[in-house]
Short mmCIF file of C-alpha atoms in Angstrom, two decimals:
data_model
loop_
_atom_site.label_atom_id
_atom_site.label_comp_id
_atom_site.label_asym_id
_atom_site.label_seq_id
_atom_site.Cartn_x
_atom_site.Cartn_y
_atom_site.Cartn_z
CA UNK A 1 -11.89 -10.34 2.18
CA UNK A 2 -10.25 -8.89 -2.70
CA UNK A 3 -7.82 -5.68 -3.68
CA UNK A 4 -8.64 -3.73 -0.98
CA UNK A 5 -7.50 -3.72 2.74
CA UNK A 6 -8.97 -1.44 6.21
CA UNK A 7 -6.22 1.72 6.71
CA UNK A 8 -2.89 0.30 6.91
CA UNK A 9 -0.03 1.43 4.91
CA UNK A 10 2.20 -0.89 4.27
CA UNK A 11 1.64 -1.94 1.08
CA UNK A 12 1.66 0.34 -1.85
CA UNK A 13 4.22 2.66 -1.14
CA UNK A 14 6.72 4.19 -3.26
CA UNK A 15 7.95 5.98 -0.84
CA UNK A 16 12.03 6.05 -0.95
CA UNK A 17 15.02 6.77 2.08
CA UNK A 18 17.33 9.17 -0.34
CA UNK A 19 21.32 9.50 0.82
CA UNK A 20 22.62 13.42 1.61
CA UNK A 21 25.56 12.67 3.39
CA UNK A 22 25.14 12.17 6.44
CA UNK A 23 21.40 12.45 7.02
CA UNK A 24 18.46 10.40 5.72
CA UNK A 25 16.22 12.07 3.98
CA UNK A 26 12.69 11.09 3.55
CA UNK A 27 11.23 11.81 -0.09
CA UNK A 28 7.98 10.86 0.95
CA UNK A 29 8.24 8.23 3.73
CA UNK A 30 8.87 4.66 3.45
CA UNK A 31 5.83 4.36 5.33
CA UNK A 32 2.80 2.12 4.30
CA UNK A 33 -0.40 4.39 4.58
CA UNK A 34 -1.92 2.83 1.20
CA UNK A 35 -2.42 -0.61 3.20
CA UNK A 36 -5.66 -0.21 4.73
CA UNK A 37 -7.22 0.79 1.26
CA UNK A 38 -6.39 -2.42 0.67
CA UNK A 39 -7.30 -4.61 3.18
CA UNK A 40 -11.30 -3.18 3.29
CA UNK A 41 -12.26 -5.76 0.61
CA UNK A 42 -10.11 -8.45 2.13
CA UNK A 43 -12.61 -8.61 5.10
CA UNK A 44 -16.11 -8.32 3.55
CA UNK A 45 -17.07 -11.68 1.84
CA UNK A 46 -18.59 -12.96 4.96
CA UNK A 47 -20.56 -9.97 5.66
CA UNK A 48 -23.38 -10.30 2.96
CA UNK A 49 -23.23 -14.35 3.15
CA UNK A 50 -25.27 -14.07 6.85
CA UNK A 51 -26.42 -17.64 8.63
CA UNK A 52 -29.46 -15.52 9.65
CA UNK A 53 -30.79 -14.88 5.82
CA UNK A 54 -29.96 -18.95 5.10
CA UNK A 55 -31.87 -19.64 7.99
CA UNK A 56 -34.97 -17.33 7.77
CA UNK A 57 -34.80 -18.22 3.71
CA UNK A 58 -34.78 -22.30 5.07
CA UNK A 59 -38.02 -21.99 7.27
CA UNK A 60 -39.61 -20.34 4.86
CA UNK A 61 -38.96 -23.63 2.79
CA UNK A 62 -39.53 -26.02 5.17
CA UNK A 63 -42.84 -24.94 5.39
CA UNK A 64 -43.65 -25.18 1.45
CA UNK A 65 -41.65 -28.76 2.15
CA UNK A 66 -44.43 -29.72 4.93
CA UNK A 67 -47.36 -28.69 2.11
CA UNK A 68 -45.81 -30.51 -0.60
CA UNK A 69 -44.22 -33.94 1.13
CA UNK A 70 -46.79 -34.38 3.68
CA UNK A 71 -47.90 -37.40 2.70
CA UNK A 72 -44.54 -38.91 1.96
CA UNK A 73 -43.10 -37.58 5.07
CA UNK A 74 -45.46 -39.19 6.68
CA UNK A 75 -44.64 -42.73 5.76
CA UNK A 76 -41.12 -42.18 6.18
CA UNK A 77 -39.00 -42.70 9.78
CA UNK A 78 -38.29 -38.72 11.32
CA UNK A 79 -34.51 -39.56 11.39
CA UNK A 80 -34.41 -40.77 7.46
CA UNK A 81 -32.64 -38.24 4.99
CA UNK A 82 -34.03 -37.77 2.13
CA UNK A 83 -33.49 -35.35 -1.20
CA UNK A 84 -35.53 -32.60 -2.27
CA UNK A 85 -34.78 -31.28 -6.18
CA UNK A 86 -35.48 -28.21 -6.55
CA UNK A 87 -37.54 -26.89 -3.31
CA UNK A 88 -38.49 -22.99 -4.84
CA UNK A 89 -39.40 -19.76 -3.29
CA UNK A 90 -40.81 -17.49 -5.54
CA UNK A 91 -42.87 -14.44 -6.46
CA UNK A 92 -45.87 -16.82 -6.59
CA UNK A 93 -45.95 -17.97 -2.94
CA UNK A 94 -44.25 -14.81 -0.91
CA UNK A 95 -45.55 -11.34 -1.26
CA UNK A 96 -43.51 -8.89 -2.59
CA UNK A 97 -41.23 -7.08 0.53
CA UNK A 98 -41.14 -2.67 0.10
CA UNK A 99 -38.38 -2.11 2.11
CA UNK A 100 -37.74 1.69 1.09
CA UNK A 101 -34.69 2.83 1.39
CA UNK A 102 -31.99 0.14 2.66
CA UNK A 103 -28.12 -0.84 2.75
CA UNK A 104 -26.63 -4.21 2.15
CA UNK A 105 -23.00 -5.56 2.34
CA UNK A 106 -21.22 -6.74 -0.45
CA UNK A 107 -17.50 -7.71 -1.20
CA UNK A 108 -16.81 -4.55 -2.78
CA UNK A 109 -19.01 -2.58 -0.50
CA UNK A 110 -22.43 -1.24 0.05
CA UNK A 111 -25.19 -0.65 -2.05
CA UNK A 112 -28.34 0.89 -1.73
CA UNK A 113 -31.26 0.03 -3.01
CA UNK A 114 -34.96 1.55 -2.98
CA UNK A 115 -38.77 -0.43 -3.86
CA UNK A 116 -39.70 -3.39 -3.74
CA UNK A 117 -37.91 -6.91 -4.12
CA UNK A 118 -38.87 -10.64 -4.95
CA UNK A 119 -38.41 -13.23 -1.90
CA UNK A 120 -36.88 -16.00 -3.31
CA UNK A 121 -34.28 -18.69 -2.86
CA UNK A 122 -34.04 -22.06 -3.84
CA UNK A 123 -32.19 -25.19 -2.81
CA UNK A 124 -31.30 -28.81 -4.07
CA UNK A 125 -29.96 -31.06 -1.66
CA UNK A 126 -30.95 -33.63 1.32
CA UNK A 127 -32.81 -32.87 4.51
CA UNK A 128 -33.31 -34.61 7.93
CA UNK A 129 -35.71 -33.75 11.01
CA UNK A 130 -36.51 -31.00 8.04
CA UNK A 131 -33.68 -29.65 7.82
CA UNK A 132 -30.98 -29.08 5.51
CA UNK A 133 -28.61 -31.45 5.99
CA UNK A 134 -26.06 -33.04 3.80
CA UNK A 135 -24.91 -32.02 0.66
CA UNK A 136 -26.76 -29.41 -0.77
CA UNK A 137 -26.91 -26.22 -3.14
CA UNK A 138 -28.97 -23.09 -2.29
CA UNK A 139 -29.52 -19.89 -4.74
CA UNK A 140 -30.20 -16.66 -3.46
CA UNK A 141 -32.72 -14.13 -4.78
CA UNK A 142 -29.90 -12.18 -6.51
CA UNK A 143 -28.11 -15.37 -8.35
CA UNK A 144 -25.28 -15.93 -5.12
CA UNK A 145 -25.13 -19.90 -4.73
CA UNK A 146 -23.69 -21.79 -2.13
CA UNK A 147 -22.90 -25.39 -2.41
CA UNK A 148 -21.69 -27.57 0.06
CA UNK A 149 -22.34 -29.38 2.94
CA UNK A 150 -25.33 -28.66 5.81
CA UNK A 151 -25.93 -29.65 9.04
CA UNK A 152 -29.04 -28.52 10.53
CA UNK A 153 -29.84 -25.42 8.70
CA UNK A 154 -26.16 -24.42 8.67
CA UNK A 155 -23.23 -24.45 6.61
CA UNK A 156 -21.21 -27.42 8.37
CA UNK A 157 -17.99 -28.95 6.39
CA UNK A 158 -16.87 -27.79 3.03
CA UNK A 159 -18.79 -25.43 1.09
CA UNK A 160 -17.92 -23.19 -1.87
CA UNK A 161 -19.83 -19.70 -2.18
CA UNK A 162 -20.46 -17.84 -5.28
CA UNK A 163 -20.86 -13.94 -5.53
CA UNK A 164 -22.76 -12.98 -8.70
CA UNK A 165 -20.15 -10.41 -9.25
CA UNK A 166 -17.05 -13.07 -9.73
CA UNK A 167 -15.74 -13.76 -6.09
CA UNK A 168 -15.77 -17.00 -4.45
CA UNK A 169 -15.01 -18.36 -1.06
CA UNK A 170 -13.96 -22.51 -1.47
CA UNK A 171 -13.21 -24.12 2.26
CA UNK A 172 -14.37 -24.80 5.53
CA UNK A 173 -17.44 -23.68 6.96
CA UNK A 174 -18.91 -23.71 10.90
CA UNK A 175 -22.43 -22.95 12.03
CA UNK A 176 -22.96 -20.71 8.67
CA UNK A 177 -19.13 -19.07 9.16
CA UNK A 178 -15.81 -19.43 6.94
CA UNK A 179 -13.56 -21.71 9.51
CA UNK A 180 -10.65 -23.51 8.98
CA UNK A 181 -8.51 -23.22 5.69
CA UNK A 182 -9.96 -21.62 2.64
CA UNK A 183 -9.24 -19.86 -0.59
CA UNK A 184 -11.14 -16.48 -1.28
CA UNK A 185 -10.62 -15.44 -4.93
CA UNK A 186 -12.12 -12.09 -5.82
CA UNK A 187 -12.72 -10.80 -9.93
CA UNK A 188 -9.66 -8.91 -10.21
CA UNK A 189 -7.38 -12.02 -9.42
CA UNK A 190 -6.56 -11.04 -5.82
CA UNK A 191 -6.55 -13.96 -3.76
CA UNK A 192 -6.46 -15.18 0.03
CA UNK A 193 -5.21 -18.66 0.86
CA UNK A 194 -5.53 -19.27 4.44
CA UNK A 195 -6.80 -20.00 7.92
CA UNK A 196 -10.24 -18.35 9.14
CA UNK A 197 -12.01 -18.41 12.23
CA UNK A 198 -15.57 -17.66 13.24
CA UNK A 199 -15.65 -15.66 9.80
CA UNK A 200 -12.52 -13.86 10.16
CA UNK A 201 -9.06 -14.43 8.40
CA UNK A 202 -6.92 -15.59 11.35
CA UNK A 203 -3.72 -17.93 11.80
CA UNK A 204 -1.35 -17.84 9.30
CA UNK A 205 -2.47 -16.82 5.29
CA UNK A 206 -1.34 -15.44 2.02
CA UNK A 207 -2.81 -12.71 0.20
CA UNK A 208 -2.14 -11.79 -3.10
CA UNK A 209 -3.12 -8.26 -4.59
CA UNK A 210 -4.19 -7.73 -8.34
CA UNK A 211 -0.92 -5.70 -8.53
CA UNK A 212 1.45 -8.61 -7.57
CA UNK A 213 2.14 -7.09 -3.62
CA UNK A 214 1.82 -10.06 -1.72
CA UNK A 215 1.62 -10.90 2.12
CA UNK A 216 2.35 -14.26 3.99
CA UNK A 217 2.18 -14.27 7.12
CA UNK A 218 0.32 -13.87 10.17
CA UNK A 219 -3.53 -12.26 10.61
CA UNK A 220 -5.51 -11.90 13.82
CA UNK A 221 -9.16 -11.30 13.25
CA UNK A 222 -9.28 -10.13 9.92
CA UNK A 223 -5.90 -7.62 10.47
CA UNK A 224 -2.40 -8.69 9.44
CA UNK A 225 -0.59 -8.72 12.99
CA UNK A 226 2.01 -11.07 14.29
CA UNK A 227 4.80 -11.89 11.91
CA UNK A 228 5.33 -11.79 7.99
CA UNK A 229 6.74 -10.73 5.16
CA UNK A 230 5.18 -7.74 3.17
CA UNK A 231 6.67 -7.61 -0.79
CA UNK A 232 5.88 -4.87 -3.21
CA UNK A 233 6.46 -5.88 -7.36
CA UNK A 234 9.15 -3.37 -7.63
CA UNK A 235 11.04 -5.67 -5.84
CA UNK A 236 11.07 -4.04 -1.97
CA UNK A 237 10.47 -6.72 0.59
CA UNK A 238 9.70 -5.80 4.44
CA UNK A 239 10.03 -9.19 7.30
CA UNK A 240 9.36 -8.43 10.54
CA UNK A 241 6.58 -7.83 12.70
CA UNK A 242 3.05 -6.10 12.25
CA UNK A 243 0.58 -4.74 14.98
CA UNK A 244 -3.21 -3.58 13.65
CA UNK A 245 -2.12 -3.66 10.11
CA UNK A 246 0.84 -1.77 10.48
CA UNK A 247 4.40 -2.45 10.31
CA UNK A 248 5.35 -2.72 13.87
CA UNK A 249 8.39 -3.68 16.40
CA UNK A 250 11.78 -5.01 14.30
CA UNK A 251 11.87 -5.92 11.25
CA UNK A 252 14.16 -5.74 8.10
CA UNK A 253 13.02 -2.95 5.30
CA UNK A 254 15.15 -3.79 1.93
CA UNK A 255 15.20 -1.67 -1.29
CA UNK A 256 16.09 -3.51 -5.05
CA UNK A 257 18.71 -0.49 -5.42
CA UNK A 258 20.74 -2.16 -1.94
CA UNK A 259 19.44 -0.25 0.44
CA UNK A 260 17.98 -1.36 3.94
CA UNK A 261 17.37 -0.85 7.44
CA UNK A 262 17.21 -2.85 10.58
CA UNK A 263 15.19 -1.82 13.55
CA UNK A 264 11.81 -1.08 15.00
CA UNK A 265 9.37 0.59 13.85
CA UNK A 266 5.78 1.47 16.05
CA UNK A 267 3.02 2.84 14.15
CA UNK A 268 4.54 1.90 10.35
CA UNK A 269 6.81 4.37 11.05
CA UNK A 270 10.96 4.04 12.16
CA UNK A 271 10.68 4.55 15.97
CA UNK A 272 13.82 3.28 18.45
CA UNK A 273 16.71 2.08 17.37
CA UNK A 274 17.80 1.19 14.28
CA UNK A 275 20.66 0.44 11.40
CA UNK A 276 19.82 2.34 8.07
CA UNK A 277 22.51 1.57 5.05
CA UNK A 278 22.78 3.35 1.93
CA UNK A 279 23.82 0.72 -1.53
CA UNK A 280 27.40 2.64 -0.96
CA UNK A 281 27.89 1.26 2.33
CA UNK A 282 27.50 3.63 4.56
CA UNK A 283 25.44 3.42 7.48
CA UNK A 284 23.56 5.45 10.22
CA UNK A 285 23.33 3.47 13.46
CA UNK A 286 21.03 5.14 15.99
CA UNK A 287 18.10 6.54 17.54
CA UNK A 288 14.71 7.22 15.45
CA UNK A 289 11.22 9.16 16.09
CA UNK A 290 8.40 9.42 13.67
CA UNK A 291 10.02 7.79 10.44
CA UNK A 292 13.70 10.08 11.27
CA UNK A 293 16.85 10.13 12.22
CA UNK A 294 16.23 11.75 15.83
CA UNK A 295 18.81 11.75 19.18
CA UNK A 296 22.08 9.88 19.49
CA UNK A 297 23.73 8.43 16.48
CA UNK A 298 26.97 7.09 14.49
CA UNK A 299 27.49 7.62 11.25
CA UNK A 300 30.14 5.26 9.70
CA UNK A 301 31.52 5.61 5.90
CA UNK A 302 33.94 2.79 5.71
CA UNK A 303 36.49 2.81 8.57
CA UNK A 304 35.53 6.89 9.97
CA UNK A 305 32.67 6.38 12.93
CA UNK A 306 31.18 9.83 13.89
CA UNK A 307 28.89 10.01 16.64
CA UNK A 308 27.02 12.98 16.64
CA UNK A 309 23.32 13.84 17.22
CA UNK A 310 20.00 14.34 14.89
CA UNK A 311 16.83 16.69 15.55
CA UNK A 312 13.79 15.52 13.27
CA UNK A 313 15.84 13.74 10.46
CA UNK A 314 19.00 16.51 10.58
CA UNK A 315 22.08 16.22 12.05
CA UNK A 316 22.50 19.07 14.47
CA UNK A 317 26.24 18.90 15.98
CA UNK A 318 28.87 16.03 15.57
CA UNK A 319 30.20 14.82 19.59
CA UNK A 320 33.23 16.98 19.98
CA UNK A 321 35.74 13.79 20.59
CA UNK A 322 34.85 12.72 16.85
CA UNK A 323 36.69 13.05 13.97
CA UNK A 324 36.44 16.06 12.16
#
């Protein structure tokens, strides 16, 4: 999950709503296209922490446990835990693996890598039926550690994981996936607090850019979606609905400077009806398409209404029974 996000743009966008009389004029688009930029980082700590590699990486020890605790094992009852310090993999009992060529996921990314690498991995904890299980600590081959609880093989209960690069995951874990509430902190100071399931950020959560944006609100599998509130440290604040990352259906857009507007919006973009006010007071209440102000429409300046009509953000004719 860090400082970046997948593609949506809601979140670092300077984009202002300018006031030319009667129109709206878009300087850039009070859209959020940054977002998604964002969000890519957000997403990725469980992708290089796989249950497979613990698992492969916890047979392999299990059978350096059978060689070295045979003969205590043996006088012990199969359902007794016991605690191993220190059970090592390393250059010395696994051949070296030439992979060539290969990708692998990190938080902030992929890397490749070429040649040959040591096997290794060690872990401290207690076992039963010869099997992780209990508190533990295991160390990957490139310094990651995760320390928690186990239950057969598998990160069961709470668990903290740390990335050799500075992020950390500290909650709940199921069957070897983030589940339940945690906190994901990432080097930069970003920071998720919130629900997970199977491995993805889902229920309600907060999540805190390096910048100071911050979003609280609602994420479905790993995408903010549902309901929240989106605000930017220059002091603009959006509450409303999202869809895919996106700002999406009605919610309330306000500028420091006074300015807002009410309404939907599909695609992070103004789409339907809507209520834009400038900090003077006036107000266009009407139809939108694509971010603009586009079909039927009132324009109001204090007590003078004007309905008229809008192509693509420009007003085109006023309704001849308004006043001039």
């Amino acid at each position: 999950m860090g400082s970046q996000c997948t593609n949506c743009k809601c979140v670092n966008t300077k984009n202002e709503i300018l006031k030319t009389q009667d129109n709206v004029t878009l300087a850039t688009s009070d859209s959020s296209s940054v977002h998604q930029k964002k969000i890519k980082k957000a997403i990725l700590i469980q992708s290089y922490w796989r249950g497979y590699i613990i698992r492969k990486k916890l047979k392999q020890m299990r059978l350096k446990k059978r060689e070295t605790l045979n003969s205590y094992n043996s006088k012990m009852d199969a359902s007794e835990f016991f605690f191993s310090s220190g059970v090592t993999l390393n250059q010395d009992e696994f051949p070296q693996e030439d992979r060539g060529p290969h990708k692998r996921s990190y938080i902030y990314g992929t890397m490749e890598r070429q040649g040959k690498r040591w096997l290794w991995a060690k872990y401290d904890g207690m076992w039963k039926y010869n099997k992780a299980h209990g508190k533990g600590k295991f160390q990957h081959a490139n310094g990651d550690v995760f320390d928690g609880e186990w239950e057969n093989d598998m990160a069961n209960g709470f668990g903290i994981y740390q990335h050799f690069n500075g992020p950390k995951y500290e909650g709940q874990w199921f069957c070897d996936q983030q589940h339940g509430y945690g906190v994901e902190t990432w080097a930069d100071g970003s920071q998720y607090q919130g629900f997970f399931q199977k491995g993805l950020k889902h229920g309600k959560g907060k999540y805190k850019w390096a910048d100071g944006q911050v979003y609280d609100g609602d994420w479905y599998k790993n995408k903010i979606h549902g309901r929240g509130i989106l605000q930017w440290p220059d002091g603009r604040r959006y509450e409303g609905e999202f869809q895919n990352d996106n700002m999406h259906g009605r919610g309330l857009y306000q500028w420091p400077d006074g300015r807002k507007y009410e309404g939907h919006y599909f695609n992070d973009q103004k789409h339907g009806y809507g209520i834009y006010q400038w900090s003077d007071g006036r107000k266009y209440e009407g139809e939108w398409e694509n971010g603009k102000q586009h079909g039927k429409g009132v324009y109001i300046n204090g007590e003078i209404e004007r309905p008229g009509e809008w192509y693509q953000g420009k007003r085109i004719k006023w309704d001849s029974d308004s006043n001039a």
